[in-house]
Coordinates of C-alpha atoms and ligand atoms in Angstrom, one line a residue:
M28 CA -65.9 -1.3 99.3
S29 CA -63.0 -3.6 98.7
F30 CA -61.0 -6.3 100.3
P31 CA -61.8 -8.3 102.5
V32 CA -65.5 -7.9 101.5
H33 CA -64.7 -8.4 97.8
R34 CA -62.7 -11.5 96.9
P35 CA -62.8 -12.2 93.1
R36 CA -61.1 -15.5 93.8
R37 CA -64.3 -16.8 95.4
L38 CA -65.7 -17.4 91.9
R39 CA -62.6 -19.1 90.7
R40 CA -62.5 -21.9 93.2
S41 CA -63.7 -24.8 91.1
E42 CA -64.4 -25.6 87.4
A43 CA -68.1 -25.5 88.1
L44 CA -67.8 -21.9 89.5
R45 CA -65.5 -20.8 86.7
G46 CA -67.9 -22.3 84.2
L47 CA -70.9 -20.6 85.8
V48 CA -69.4 -17.1 85.5
R49 CA -67.6 -17.6 82.1
E50 CA -68.5 -14.8 79.7
T51 CA -67.3 -16.3 76.4
H52 CA -68.3 -19.7 75.3
L53 CA -66.7 -21.3 72.4
S54 CA -68.9 -23.4 70.0
T55 CA -68.5 -24.7 66.5
S56 CA -71.5 -22.7 65.3
G57 CA -69.5 -19.7 64.1
L58 CA -66.6 -21.6 62.6
I59 CA -65.7 -21.5 58.9
Y60 CA -63.0 -24.0 57.7
P61 CA -60.8 -22.8 54.8
M62 CA -59.9 -25.3 52.0
F63 CA -57.9 -25.2 48.8
A64 CA -59.4 -26.7 45.6
C65 CA -57.1 -27.6 42.8
P66 CA -57.7 -29.2 39.4
G67 CA -57.6 -32.9 38.7
K68 CA -58.8 -36.1 40.4
G69 CA -57.5 -37.9 43.5
V70 CA -55.1 -35.1 44.3
R71 CA -54.3 -34.4 48.0
A72 CA -51.0 -32.5 48.5
E73 CA -50.1 -31.2 51.9
V74 CA -49.0 -27.5 52.2
S75 CA -45.5 -27.7 53.7
S76 CA -45.9 -24.6 55.8
M77 CA -49.4 -25.6 57.0
P78 CA -49.4 -29.1 58.5
G79 CA -52.8 -30.8 58.0
I80 CA -53.9 -28.4 55.3
Y81 CA -54.0 -29.7 51.7
Q82 CA -54.5 -28.7 48.1
Q83 CA -57.2 -31.0 46.9
S84 CA -59.1 -31.9 43.8
P85 CA -62.9 -31.6 44.0
D86 CA -63.4 -35.3 44.7
R87 CA -61.1 -35.2 47.7
I88 CA -62.6 -31.8 48.8
V89 CA -66.0 -33.4 49.1
E90 CA -64.6 -36.2 51.3
E91 CA -63.0 -33.8 53.7
C92 CA -66.2 -31.7 53.6
R93 CA -68.2 -34.7 54.8
E94 CA -65.8 -35.0 57.8
V95 CA -66.2 -31.2 58.4
A96 CA -70.0 -31.4 58.4
N97 CA -69.9 -34.5 60.7
L98 CA -67.8 -32.5 63.2
G99 CA -70.6 -29.9 63.4
I100 CA -68.7 -27.2 61.6
P101 CA -71.4 -25.2 59.7
A102 CA -69.3 -23.8 56.8
V103 CA -66.2 -24.0 54.6
I104 CA -64.6 -21.3 52.5
L105 CA -63.1 -22.5 49.2
F106 CA -60.0 -21.0 47.5
G107 CA -59.1 -22.1 44.0
L108 CA -56.0 -23.0 42.1
P109 CA -56.3 -22.7 38.3
E110 CA -55.1 -25.0 35.6
H111 CA -53.6 -22.0 33.8
K112 CA -52.9 -18.5 35.0
D113 CA -53.3 -15.5 32.7
E114 CA -53.1 -11.7 32.7
T115 CA -56.8 -11.3 33.7
G116 CA -57.3 -14.4 35.8
S117 CA -60.0 -15.7 33.5
E118 CA -60.2 -19.1 35.1
A119 CA -61.7 -17.3 38.2
A120 CA -65.1 -17.2 36.4
D121 CA -64.8 -20.6 34.6
P122 CA -67.7 -22.9 35.4
N123 CA -65.4 -25.9 35.1
A124 CA -62.7 -24.6 37.4
A125 CA -61.8 -26.3 40.7
V126 CA -63.9 -24.1 43.0
Q127 CA -67.0 -24.3 40.8
R128 CA -66.6 -28.1 40.4
S129 CA -66.1 -28.5 44.2
I130 CA -69.2 -26.5 45.0
D131 CA -71.2 -28.7 42.6
A132 CA -69.8 -31.9 44.1
I133 CA -70.6 -30.7 47.7
R134 CA -74.1 -29.9 46.6
K135 CA -74.6 -33.3 44.9
A136 CA -73.4 -35.0 48.1
K137 CA -76.2 -33.2 49.9
L138 CA -73.9 -32.3 52.8
N139 CA -75.3 -30.2 55.6
L140 CA -72.7 -27.5 55.0
L141 CA -72.7 -23.8 53.9
V142 CA -70.4 -23.1 51.1
V143 CA -68.6 -19.8 51.1
T144 CA -66.2 -18.9 48.3
D145 CA -63.3 -16.6 48.2
V146 CA -63.6 -14.1 45.4
C147 CA -60.3 -12.9 44.2
L148 CA -58.0 -12.9 41.2
C149 CA -54.6 -13.3 42.7
E150 CA -54.6 -17.1 42.5
Y151 CA -55.6 -16.9 38.8
T152 CA -53.4 -14.1 37.5
S153 CA -50.0 -14.7 36.0
H154 CA -48.7 -11.6 37.9
G155 CA -50.3 -12.7 41.2
H156 CA -52.1 -9.5 41.9
C157 CA -55.7 -9.2 43.0
G158 CA -56.8 -7.2 40.0
V159 CA -55.9 -6.2 36.4
V160 CA -52.4 -4.8 36.0
K161 CA -51.4 -2.1 33.5
N162 CA -48.0 -0.4 33.4
G163 CA -47.2 -1.9 36.8
E164 CA -50.4 -0.6 38.5
V165 CA -53.3 -2.6 39.8
L166 CA -56.3 -1.0 38.1
N167 CA -59.5 -0.7 40.2
D168 CA -62.5 -0.3 37.9
P169 CA -61.7 -2.9 35.3
S170 CA -61.0 -5.4 38.1
I171 CA -64.4 -5.1 39.8
E172 CA -66.2 -6.3 36.7
L173 CA -64.0 -9.4 36.6
L174 CA -64.6 -10.0 40.3
A175 CA -68.3 -9.7 39.9
N176 CA -68.2 -12.3 37.1
A177 CA -66.2 -14.7 39.4
A178 CA -68.8 -14.2 42.1
L179 CA -71.6 -14.9 39.7
S180 CA -70.0 -18.2 38.6
H181 CA -69.7 -19.2 42.2
A182 CA -73.4 -18.4 42.8
R183 CA -74.4 -20.4 39.7
A184 CA -72.4 -23.4 41.0
G185 CA -74.4 -23.2 44.2
A186 CA -72.4 -21.0 46.7
D187 CA -74.4 -19.7 49.7
I188 CA -72.0 -16.8 50.4
V189 CA -69.4 -15.1 48.3
G190 CA -66.4 -13.5 50.0
P191 CA -64.5 -10.8 48.0
S192 CA -61.0 -10.6 49.4
D193 CA -59.4 -8.3 46.8
M194 CA -59.8 -4.9 48.4
M195 CA -60.7 -3.0 45.2
D196 CA -63.0 -0.1 45.8
G197 CA -66.6 -0.6 44.9
R198 CA -66.4 -4.4 44.4
V199 CA -69.1 -5.2 46.9
G200 CA -71.6 -3.0 45.1
A201 CA -70.6 -4.5 41.7
I202 CA -71.0 -8.0 43.0
R203 CA -74.4 -7.2 44.6
R204 CA -75.7 -5.8 41.4
K205 CA -74.4 -8.6 39.3
L206 CA -75.9 -11.3 41.6
D207 CA -79.3 -9.5 41.8
S208 CA -79.7 -8.9 38.1
N209 CA -79.0 -12.6 37.5
G210 CA -81.5 -14.0 40.0
F211 CA -79.2 -14.5 42.9
A212 CA -80.6 -12.0 45.4
D213 CA -80.4 -14.6 48.1
V214 CA -76.7 -15.2 47.9
A215 CA -75.0 -13.3 50.7
I216 CA -71.8 -11.3 50.7
L217 CA -69.1 -11.7 53.3
A218 CA -66.8 -8.7 52.6
Y219 CA -63.2 -8.8 53.6
A220 CA -63.8 -5.2 54.6
A221 CA -60.7 -4.4 56.7
K222 CA -58.0 -6.5 55.2
Y223 CA -54.5 -5.4 56.1
A224 CA -51.3 -5.7 54.0
S225 CA -49.9 -8.4 56.2
A226 CA -46.9 -10.7 56.4
F227 CA -49.2 -13.2 58.1
Y228 CA -50.4 -14.3 54.7
G229 CA -47.1 -15.9 53.8
P230 CA -48.0 -19.6 54.2
F231 CA -51.3 -19.0 52.4
R232 CA -49.5 -17.7 49.4
E233 CA -47.7 -21.1 49.2
A234 CA -51.0 -22.9 49.6
A235 CA -52.8 -20.8 47.0
E236 CA -49.7 -20.2 44.8
S237 CA -50.7 -16.5 44.8
T238 CA -47.5 -14.6 45.6
P239 CA -47.3 -11.3 43.7
Q240 CA -44.7 -11.7 41.0
F241 CA -43.6 -8.0 41.4
G242 CA -44.2 -5.4 44.1
H243 CA -46.6 -5.8 47.0
R244 CA -50.3 -5.4 47.8
R245 CA -50.0 -2.2 49.8
S246 CA -51.7 -0.1 47.2
Y247 CA -55.0 -2.0 47.8
Q248 CA -54.7 -3.7 51.2
M249 CA -54.7 -1.5 54.3
D250 CA -51.8 -0.1 56.3
P251 CA -51.4 -1.9 59.6
G252 CA -51.3 1.3 61.5
N253 CA -54.9 2.4 60.7
I254 CA -58.1 1.8 62.6
R255 CA -60.2 4.8 61.7
E256 CA -59.7 3.8 58.0
A257 CA -60.9 0.3 58.8
L258 CA -64.2 1.7 60.1
R259 CA -64.6 3.7 56.9
E260 CA -63.9 0.6 54.8
V261 CA -66.5 -1.3 56.8
A262 CA -69.1 1.5 56.4
L263 CA -68.5 1.6 52.7
D264 CA -68.9 -2.1 52.3
I265 CA -72.1 -2.2 54.4
D266 CA -73.4 0.7 52.2
E267 CA -72.7 -1.3 49.1
G268 CA -74.6 -4.4 50.4
A269 CA -72.2 -6.4 52.5
D270 CA -74.2 -8.8 54.8
I271 CA -71.2 -9.8 57.0
V272 CA -68.0 -7.8 57.4
M273 CA -64.6 -9.2 58.1
V274 CA -61.4 -8.1 59.8
K275 CA -58.2 -9.8 58.7
P276 CA -55.8 -11.0 60.1
A277 CA -57.3 -11.5 63.6
L278 CA -54.6 -11.5 66.3
P279 CA -52.7 -8.3 65.6
Y280 CA -56.1 -6.5 64.9
L281 CA -58.3 -7.4 67.9
D282 CA -58.8 -3.7 68.6
V283 CA -60.2 -3.3 65.1
I284 CA -62.6 -6.3 65.6
R285 CA -63.8 -4.7 68.8
A286 CA -64.2 -1.2 67.2
V287 CA -66.2 -2.7 64.3
R288 CA -68.4 -4.7 66.6
E289 CA -69.2 -1.6 68.7
R290 CA -69.9 0.6 65.7
F291 CA -71.9 -1.6 63.3
D292 CA -74.8 -4.0 63.7
V293 CA -74.0 -6.5 61.0
P294 CA -72.3 -9.9 61.9
V295 CA -68.6 -9.5 62.3
A296 CA -66.2 -12.1 61.1
A297 CA -62.5 -12.5 61.8
Y298 CA -59.9 -14.4 59.8
N299 CA -57.3 -16.3 61.9
V300 CA -55.0 -16.4 59.0
S301 CA -52.3 -18.8 57.7
G302 CA -49.3 -17.2 59.5
E303 CA -51.1 -17.2 62.8
F304 CA -51.9 -20.9 62.3
S305 CA -48.4 -21.9 61.1
M306 CA -46.7 -20.1 64.1
V307 CA -48.8 -22.2 66.5
K308 CA -48.1 -25.4 64.5
A309 CA -44.4 -24.8 64.4
A310 CA -44.1 -24.0 68.1
A311 CA -46.2 -27.0 69.0
R312 CA -44.1 -29.3 66.8
N313 CA -41.1 -28.1 68.7
G314 CA -42.8 -29.0 72.0
W315 CA -42.6 -25.3 73.0
I316 CA -46.3 -24.8 73.6
D317 CA -49.5 -26.7 74.4
E318 CA -51.3 -26.6 71.1
Q319 CA -54.8 -27.3 72.4
R320 CA -54.7 -24.7 75.2
I321 CA -53.1 -22.1 72.9
V322 CA -55.7 -22.6 70.2
L323 CA -58.6 -22.5 72.6
E324 CA -57.1 -19.3 74.1
I325 CA -56.6 -17.7 70.7
I326 CA -60.1 -18.4 69.5
T327 CA -61.6 -17.3 72.8
G328 CA -59.7 -14.0 72.4
I329 CA -60.9 -13.4 68.9
Q330 CA -64.5 -14.1 70.0
R331 CA -64.2 -12.0 73.1
A332 CA -63.0 -9.1 71.0
G333 CA -66.3 -9.2 69.1
A334 CA -66.1 -11.7 66.2
S335 CA -69.1 -14.1 66.1
I336 CA -67.8 -15.8 63.0
I337 CA -64.2 -17.1 62.8
L338 CA -62.4 -18.4 59.8
T339 CA -59.7 -20.7 61.1
Y340 CA -57.5 -23.6 59.9
H341 CA -57.8 -24.9 63.4
A342 CA -61.6 -25.5 63.0
K343 CA -61.5 -29.3 62.8
D344 CA -59.2 -29.7 65.8
L345 CA -61.3 -27.2 67.7
A346 CA -64.5 -29.0 67.0
R347 CA -62.9 -32.3 68.2
W348 CA -61.7 -30.6 71.4
L349 CA -65.0 -28.9 72.1
Q350 CA -66.8 -32.3 71.9
H351 CA -64.6 -33.4 74.8
C352 CA -64.7 -30.2 76.8
Ligands
LIG10 C1 -56.5 -13.5 48.4 C2 -56.4 -13.9 49.9 C3 -55.3 -14.0 50.7 C4 -55.8 -14.5 51.9 C5 -57.1 -14.8 51.7 N1 -57.5 -14.4 50.5 C6 -53.9 -13.6 50.5 C7 -53.5 -12.3 50.2 O1 -54.2 -11.3 50.2 O2 -52.3 -12.2 49.8 C8 -55.0 -14.9 53.1 C9 -55.5 -15.9 54.0 C10 -54.5 -16.5 54.9 O3 -53.3 -16.1 55.1 O4 -54.9 -17.5 55.6 N2 -56.4 -12.1 48.2

């Protein structure tokens, strides 16, 4: 049976009706707000390509974290900038580095906030790659030991969740073993499981000062054309002990989010990355789009595709808008 018996417009006649039949409801409960921790005191420098996003020293990070917690956002993810970069990214595992000091400060402030950390070497290495480089190649096995050490130092500082974003093979297992053998069996792993080699990370690389000094990341991050390979990456990470798996970026990979959601029963996260954020900001500043409506639609789409956890630089704005919805 069809028209005139069936009239889908009947349920779209008022906001009350539309709300009644809405399938996807946004809330702050799955949001993670990314932040950039840098050395020093009293530092707060805006990232030029990411309006409203700052590189901040631990004392200022805590201030913003207080605001984030008060907005009802449950978690932040911290990225770190080092004092000095070197070949092996040694500051990644330094207990006195910006991320570790920020975690400690957040803990001392007793904020109602989960702390996730990004585990990677690219911000810390002089060459800007996510692992150890030898003869122009990014080596896998020596890198995972260093990543595990970085994750351990985050756990020691008080992180709730560590998030390896390097895409080396076997790093989730190496991190799990390292955490478990040091008494951190309760620290969870959010694996950047299907992370694509993407141009959408451009603004982030300005924020994290992590642009590769030679070559590209295509020998470790995934080829944008692949979805079956994403499922294999996710399966491997779950096998190695990942508690949450992530697809990144989000918007050009909604089909991957959906496929992962259907195939696996662990929580699925998606990273609405820097380039996705900056495009919206730039268009909004030009008066070309309605920022609030665009962001609500984007985040609804990512959630509808199957992500229950969303990392987004829009988190604070979203939380404010949702309070008034
Ligand atoms: C580090 C890392 C990157 C992002 C998160 N962790 C950049 C990259 O791989 O080059 C990107 C996040 C964003 O663009 O918002 N490996």
